[in-house]
PDB file of C-alpha atoms in Angstrom:
ATOM      1  CA  UNK A   1    -191.577   6.788  98.416  1.00  0.00           C
ATOM      2  CA  UNK A   2    -190.104   3.778  96.763  1.00  0.00           C
ATOM      3  CA  UNK A   3    -187.524   4.352  93.906  1.00  0.00           C
ATOM      4  CA  UNK A   4    -186.480   1.945  91.249  1.00  0.00           C
ATOM      5  CA  UNK A   5    -183.242   2.170  89.075  1.00  0.00           C
ATOM      6  CA  UNK A   6    -183.870  -0.288  86.235  1.00  0.00           C
ATOM      7  CA  UNK A   7    -180.187  -0.321  85.375  1.00  0.00           C
ATOM      8  CA  UNK A   8    -179.315  -2.200  88.450  1.00  0.00           C
ATOM      9  CA  UNK A   9    -182.706  -3.236  89.918  1.00  0.00           C
ATOM     10  CA  UNK A  10    -182.032  -1.383  93.223  1.00  0.00           C
ATOM     11  CA  UNK A  11    -185.247  -0.920  95.248  1.00  0.00           C
ATOM     12  CA  UNK A  12    -185.289   1.496  98.242  1.00  0.00           C
ATOM     13  CA  UNK A  13    -187.671   2.609 100.794  1.00  0.00           C
ATOM     14  CA  UNK A  14    -185.631   5.278 102.694  1.00  0.00           C
ATOM     15  CA  UNK A  15    -188.453   6.198 105.032  1.00  0.00           C
ATOM     16  CA  UNK A  16    -188.765   2.527 106.224  1.00  0.00           C
ATOM     17  CA  UNK A  17    -184.970   1.912 106.026  1.00  0.00           C
ATOM     18  CA  UNK A  18    -185.376  -1.454 104.187  1.00  0.00           C
ATOM     19  CA  UNK A  19    -182.482  -3.086 102.565  1.00  0.00           C
ATOM     20  CA  UNK A  20    -181.964  -3.101  98.823  1.00  0.00           C
ATOM     21  CA  UNK A  21    -181.271  -5.819  96.335  1.00  0.00           C
ATOM     22  CA  UNK A  22    -179.021  -5.224  93.433  1.00  0.00           C
ATOM     23  CA  UNK A  23    -177.838  -7.252  90.328  1.00  0.00           C
ATOM     24  CA  UNK A  24    -174.249  -6.235  91.207  1.00  0.00           C
ATOM     25  CA  UNK A  25    -174.319  -8.044  94.422  1.00  0.00           C
ATOM     26  CA  UNK A  26    -175.508  -7.728  97.948  1.00  0.00           C
ATOM     27  CA  UNK A  27    -175.833  -4.354  99.449  1.00  0.00           C
ATOM     28  CA  UNK A  28    -175.656  -5.818 102.919  1.00  0.00           C
ATOM     29  CA  UNK A  29    -172.387  -7.800 103.522  1.00  0.00           C
ATOM     30  CA  UNK A  30    -172.907 -11.383 103.598  1.00  0.00           C
ATOM     31  CA  UNK A  31    -171.490 -13.390 106.705  1.00  0.00           C
ATOM     32  CA  UNK A  32    -169.803 -16.747 106.586  1.00  0.00           C
ATOM     33  CA  UNK A  33    -172.989 -18.240 107.816  1.00  0.00           C
ATOM     34  CA  UNK A  34    -174.978 -16.675 105.178  1.00  0.00           C
ATOM     35  CA  UNK A  35    -172.747 -18.149 102.645  1.00  0.00           C
ATOM     36  CA  UNK A  36    -172.946 -21.565 104.319  1.00  0.00           C
ATOM     37  CA  UNK A  37    -176.767 -21.643 104.225  1.00  0.00           C
ATOM     38  CA  UNK A  38    -176.611 -20.307 100.439  1.00  0.00           C
ATOM     39  CA  UNK A  39    -174.342 -23.281  99.694  1.00  0.00           C
ATOM     40  CA  UNK A  40    -176.912 -25.567 101.242  1.00  0.00           C
ATOM     41  CA  UNK A  41    -179.561 -24.047  98.979  1.00  0.00           C
ATOM     42  CA  UNK A  42    -177.441 -24.759  95.846  1.00  0.00           C
ATOM     43  CA  UNK A  43    -177.055 -28.415  96.930  1.00  0.00           C
ATOM     44  CA  UNK A  44    -180.703 -28.648  97.330  1.00  0.00           C
ATOM     45  CA  UNK A  45    -181.137 -26.930  93.889  1.00  0.00           C
ATOM     46  CA  UNK A  46    -178.879 -29.641  92.385  1.00  0.00           C
ATOM     47  CA  UNK A  47    -180.894 -32.384  94.037  1.00  0.00           C
ATOM     48  CA  UNK A  48    -184.100 -30.951  92.545  1.00  0.00           C
ATOM     49  CA  UNK A  49    -182.596 -30.805  89.212  1.00  0.00           C
ATOM     50  CA  UNK A  50    -181.381 -34.404  89.602  1.00  0.00           C
ATOM     51  CA  UNK A  51    -184.946 -35.461  90.363  1.00  0.00           C
ATOM     52  CA  UNK A  52    -186.240 -33.747  87.224  1.00  0.00           C
ATOM     53  CA  UNK A  53    -187.423 -30.508  88.908  1.00  0.00           C
ATOM     54  CA  UNK A  54    -186.328 -26.979  88.281  1.00  0.00           C
ATOM     55  CA  UNK A  55    -183.198 -26.376  90.307  1.00  0.00           C
ATOM     56  CA  UNK A  56    -184.268 -24.193  93.439  1.00  0.00           C
ATOM     57  CA  UNK A  57    -183.508 -24.848  97.128  1.00  0.00           C
ATOM     58  CA  UNK A  58    -184.195 -22.924 100.115  1.00  0.00           C
ATOM     59  CA  UNK A  59    -183.345 -23.002 103.854  1.00  0.00           C
ATOM     60  CA  UNK A  60    -185.279 -21.494 106.706  1.00  0.00           C
ATOM     61  CA  UNK A  61    -183.080 -20.400 109.842  1.00  0.00           C
ATOM     62  CA  UNK A  62    -184.119 -18.948 113.026  1.00  0.00           C
ATOM     63  CA  UNK A  63    -182.980 -16.110 114.852  1.00  0.00           C
ATOM     64  CA  UNK A  64    -180.292 -18.032 116.607  1.00  0.00           C
ATOM     65  CA  UNK A  65    -178.844 -19.322 113.385  1.00  0.00           C
ATOM     66  CA  UNK A  66    -180.250 -22.742 113.628  1.00  0.00           C
ATOM     67  CA  UNK A  67    -181.897 -24.335 110.663  1.00  0.00           C
ATOM     68  CA  UNK A  68    -185.593 -24.778 111.030  1.00  0.00           C
ATOM     69  CA  UNK A  69    -186.121 -26.643 107.813  1.00  0.00           C
ATOM     70  CA  UNK A  70    -184.949 -26.933 104.333  1.00  0.00           C
ATOM     71  CA  UNK A  71    -186.776 -27.689 101.023  1.00  0.00           C
ATOM     72  CA  UNK A  72    -186.376 -28.121  97.254  1.00  0.00           C
ATOM     73  CA  UNK A  73    -188.429 -27.460  94.213  1.00  0.00           C
ATOM     74  CA  UNK A  74    -190.846 -30.441  93.568  1.00  0.00           C
ATOM     75  CA  UNK A  75    -193.130 -28.798  91.050  1.00  0.00           C
ATOM     76  CA  UNK A  76    -192.651 -31.664  88.321  1.00  0.00           C
ATOM     77  CA  UNK A  77    -192.388 -34.621  90.818  1.00  0.00           C
ATOM     78  CA  UNK A  78    -195.415 -33.544  92.927  1.00  0.00           C
ATOM     79  CA  UNK A  79    -197.262 -32.216  89.746  1.00  0.00           C
ATOM     80  CA  UNK A  80    -198.113 -29.051  91.815  1.00  0.00           C
ATOM     81  CA  UNK A  81    -197.247 -25.620  90.310  1.00  0.00           C
ATOM     82  CA  UNK A  82    -197.121 -24.239  93.679  1.00  0.00           C
ATOM     83  CA  UNK A  83    -194.539 -26.662  95.143  1.00  0.00           C
ATOM     84  CA  UNK A  84    -191.736 -24.061  95.264  1.00  0.00           C
ATOM     85  CA  UNK A  85    -189.358 -24.565  98.330  1.00  0.00           C
ATOM     86  CA  UNK A  86    -189.921 -20.919  99.527  1.00  0.00           C
ATOM     87  CA  UNK A  87    -193.632 -21.394  99.568  1.00  0.00           C
ATOM     88  CA  UNK A  88    -193.186 -24.712 101.546  1.00  0.00           C
ATOM     89  CA  UNK A  89    -191.068 -22.932 104.156  1.00  0.00           C
ATOM     90  CA  UNK A  90    -193.330 -19.935 104.434  1.00  0.00           C
ATOM     91  CA  UNK A  91    -196.144 -22.295 105.171  1.00  0.00           C
ATOM     92  CA  UNK A  92    -194.203 -24.221 107.670  1.00  0.00           C
ATOM     93  CA  UNK A  93    -193.057 -21.114 109.407  1.00  0.00           C
ATOM     94  CA  UNK A  94    -196.589 -19.753 109.713  1.00  0.00           C
ATOM     95  CA  UNK A  95    -197.633 -22.969 111.274  1.00  0.00           C
ATOM     96  CA  UNK A  96    -194.646 -23.633 113.611  1.00  0.00           C
ATOM     97  CA  UNK A  97    -193.165 -20.318 114.445  1.00  0.00           C
ATOM     98  CA  UNK A  98    -194.550 -17.390 116.464  1.00  0.00           C
ATOM     99  CA  UNK A  99    -194.775 -13.891 114.732  1.00  0.00           C
ATOM    100  CA  UNK A 100    -191.762 -12.841 116.734  1.00  0.00           C
ATOM    101  CA  UNK A 101    -189.744 -15.931 115.701  1.00  0.00           C
ATOM    102  CA  UNK A 102    -190.702 -15.358 112.020  1.00  0.00           C
ATOM    103  CA  UNK A 103    -189.673 -11.746 112.218  1.00  0.00           C
ATOM    104  CA  UNK A 104    -186.153 -12.903 113.351  1.00  0.00           C
ATOM    105  CA  UNK A 105    -185.772 -15.664 110.843  1.00  0.00           C
ATOM    106  CA  UNK A 106    -184.024 -15.703 107.470  1.00  0.00           C
ATOM    107  CA  UNK A 107    -185.090 -17.401 104.385  1.00  0.00           C
ATOM    108  CA  UNK A 108    -182.245 -18.342 102.157  1.00  0.00           C
ATOM    109  CA  UNK A 109    -182.656 -19.405  98.561  1.00  0.00           C
ATOM    110  CA  UNK A 110    -180.703 -20.291  95.525  1.00  0.00           C
ATOM    111  CA  UNK A 111    -182.815 -18.009  93.361  1.00  0.00           C
ATOM    112  CA  UNK A 112    -184.740 -14.757  94.142  1.00  0.00           C
ATOM    113  CA  UNK A 113    -188.366 -15.213  95.006  1.00  0.00           C
ATOM    114  CA  UNK A 114    -191.001 -15.251  92.117  1.00  0.00           C
ATOM    115  CA  UNK A 115    -194.061 -13.133  93.031  1.00  0.00           C
ATOM    116  CA  UNK A 116    -195.965 -16.108  94.522  1.00  0.00           C
ATOM    117  CA  UNK A 117    -193.110 -16.801  96.890  1.00  0.00           C
ATOM    118  CA  UNK A 118    -192.379 -13.114  97.671  1.00  0.00           C
ATOM    119  CA  UNK A 119    -196.090 -12.806  98.561  1.00  0.00           C
ATOM    120  CA  UNK A 120    -196.020 -15.899 100.871  1.00  0.00           C
ATOM    121  CA  UNK A 121    -192.822 -14.597 102.474  1.00  0.00           C
ATOM    122  CA  UNK A 122    -194.565 -11.221 103.217  1.00  0.00           C
ATOM    123  CA  UNK A 123    -197.692 -12.903 104.674  1.00  0.00           C
ATOM    124  CA  UNK A 124    -195.617 -15.255 106.871  1.00  0.00           C
ATOM    125  CA  UNK A 125    -193.681 -12.258 108.302  1.00  0.00           C
ATOM    126  CA  UNK A 126    -190.294 -13.764 107.790  1.00  0.00           C
ATOM    127  CA  UNK A 127    -187.858 -10.855 108.543  1.00  0.00           C
ATOM    128  CA  UNK A 128    -185.017 -11.570 106.097  1.00  0.00           C
ATOM    129  CA  UNK A 129    -184.428 -12.834 102.461  1.00  0.00           C
ATOM    130  CA  UNK A 130    -181.023 -13.817 101.187  1.00  0.00           C
ATOM    131  CA  UNK A 131    -180.682 -15.142  97.782  1.00  0.00           C
ATOM    132  CA  UNK A 132    -177.765 -16.390  95.496  1.00  0.00           C
ATOM    133  CA  UNK A 133    -179.027 -15.579  91.893  1.00  0.00           C
ATOM    134  CA  UNK A 134    -181.501 -12.658  91.066  1.00  0.00           C
ATOM    135  CA  UNK A 135    -184.364 -13.176  88.879  1.00  0.00           C
ATOM    136  CA  UNK A 136    -182.883 -10.824  86.341  1.00  0.00           C
ATOM    137  CA  UNK A 137    -179.595 -12.853  86.259  1.00  0.00           C
ATOM    138  CA  UNK A 138    -181.602 -16.070  85.790  1.00  0.00           C
ATOM    139  CA  UNK A 139    -183.664 -14.543  82.984  1.00  0.00           C
ATOM    140  CA  UNK A 140    -180.472 -13.407  81.242  1.00  0.00           C
ATOM    141  CA  UNK A 141    -178.688 -16.697  81.532  1.00  0.00           C
ATOM    142  CA  UNK A 142    -181.628 -18.807  80.472  1.00  0.00           C
ATOM    143  CA  UNK A 143    -183.285 -16.504  77.750  1.00  0.00           C
ATOM    144  CA  UNK A 144    -186.685 -16.901  79.704  1.00  0.00           C
ATOM    145  CA  UNK A 145    -188.525 -13.465  80.092  1.00  0.00           C
ATOM    146  CA  UNK A 146    -188.835 -13.770  83.863  1.00  0.00           C
ATOM    147  CA  UNK A 147    -191.267 -11.657  85.849  1.00  0.00           C
ATOM    148  CA  UNK A 148    -189.693  -8.239  85.695  1.00  0.00           C
ATOM    149  CA  UNK A 149    -190.153  -7.646  89.234  1.00  0.00           C
ATOM    150  CA  UNK A 150    -187.683  -7.989  92.008  1.00  0.00           C
ATOM    151  CA  UNK A 151    -188.405  -9.668  95.533  1.00  0.00           C
ATOM    152  CA  UNK A 152    -187.392  -6.339  96.924  1.00  0.00           C
ATOM    153  CA  UNK A 153    -189.973  -4.414  94.969  1.00  0.00           C
ATOM    154  CA  UNK A 154    -192.839  -6.737  96.098  1.00  0.00           C
ATOM    155  CA  UNK A 155    -191.728  -7.040  99.752  1.00  0.00           C
ATOM    156  CA  UNK A 156    -191.447  -3.236 100.054  1.00  0.00           C
ATOM    157  CA  UNK A 157    -194.874  -2.834  98.542  1.00  0.00           C
ATOM    158  CA  UNK A 158    -196.119  -5.309 100.994  1.00  0.00           C
ATOM    159  CA  UNK A 159    -195.596  -2.804 103.798  1.00  0.00           C
ATOM    160  CA  UNK A 160    -193.746  -5.499 105.724  1.00  0.00           C
ATOM    161  CA  UNK A 161    -190.328  -4.898 107.211  1.00  0.00           C
ATOM    162  CA  UNK A 162    -188.111  -7.342 105.403  1.00  0.00           C
ATOM    163  CA  UNK A 163    -184.421  -7.153 104.751  1.00  0.00           C
ATOM    164  CA  UNK A 164    -183.461  -8.391 101.182  1.00  0.00           C
ATOM    165  CA  UNK A 165    -179.967  -9.354 100.637  1.00  0.00           C
ATOM    166  CA  UNK A 166    -178.569 -10.697  97.273  1.00  0.00           C
ATOM    167  CA  UNK A 167    -177.597 -11.690  94.843  1.00  0.00           C
ATOM    168  CA  UNK A 168    -174.164 -13.096  95.802  1.00  0.00           C
ATOM    169  CA  UNK A 169    -171.748 -13.143  92.940  1.00  0.00           C
ATOM    170  CA  UNK A 170    -169.828 -16.095  94.514  1.00  0.00           C
ATOM    171  CA  UNK A 171    -172.688 -18.399  93.517  1.00  0.00           C
ATOM    172  CA  UNK A 172    -173.483 -16.936  90.153  1.00  0.00           C
ATOM    173  CA  UNK A 173    -171.747 -19.507  87.832  1.00  0.00           C
ATOM    174  CA  UNK A 174    -172.694 -22.500  89.908  1.00  0.00           C
ATOM    175  CA  UNK A 175    -176.447 -21.684  89.876  1.00  0.00           C
ATOM    176  CA  UNK A 176    -176.551 -20.652  86.392  1.00  0.00           C
ATOM    177  CA  UNK A 177    -174.916 -23.851  85.235  1.00  0.00           C
ATOM    178  CA  UNK A 178    -177.680 -25.829  87.165  1.00  0.00           C
ATOM    179  CA  UNK A 179    -180.376 -23.926  85.233  1.00  0.00           C
ATOM    180  CA  UNK A 180    -178.498 -24.512  81.834  1.00  0.00           C
ATOM    181  CA  UNK A 181    -177.851 -28.237  82.071  1.00  0.00           C
ATOM    182  CA  UNK A 182    -180.730 -30.341  81.828  1.00  0.00           C
TER     183      UNK A 182
END
């Protein structure tokens, strides 16, 4: 049984042992490598913003900790509403990595997955998601309504075993600033 506490957006699936996501910060401690990859995501988000796109960046890392690829949002510059970095990396993973390699991989991203990207993540079979800023935090900061769904909610409902870690308070102000300046 899945449970959701709307006060802190915790989603759990105790029977499956899946990780949870919280607006208070990660429920699983982040490593120095996790923070290094999140910092790269924030750099990519800044590059996207500077190019006229919404500020989102993502990195796909394999099970050994090596970067497979990175991507930034190019929705405006490509004139493609699906040009989210997470979707690009999920596509790449499904083409270039075996199912076992995808299950051992981590997708890092500056902002929590939207529903489209969460579905792509699940279908690709990527084993872990780490994000800097939650969708709820982004909605609160920008005044946009957001989706009202967490990536953890969607990934748990997919039936896939995905560890979800985030948000990381260390990046909150920097990522919010990217979304507020224009």
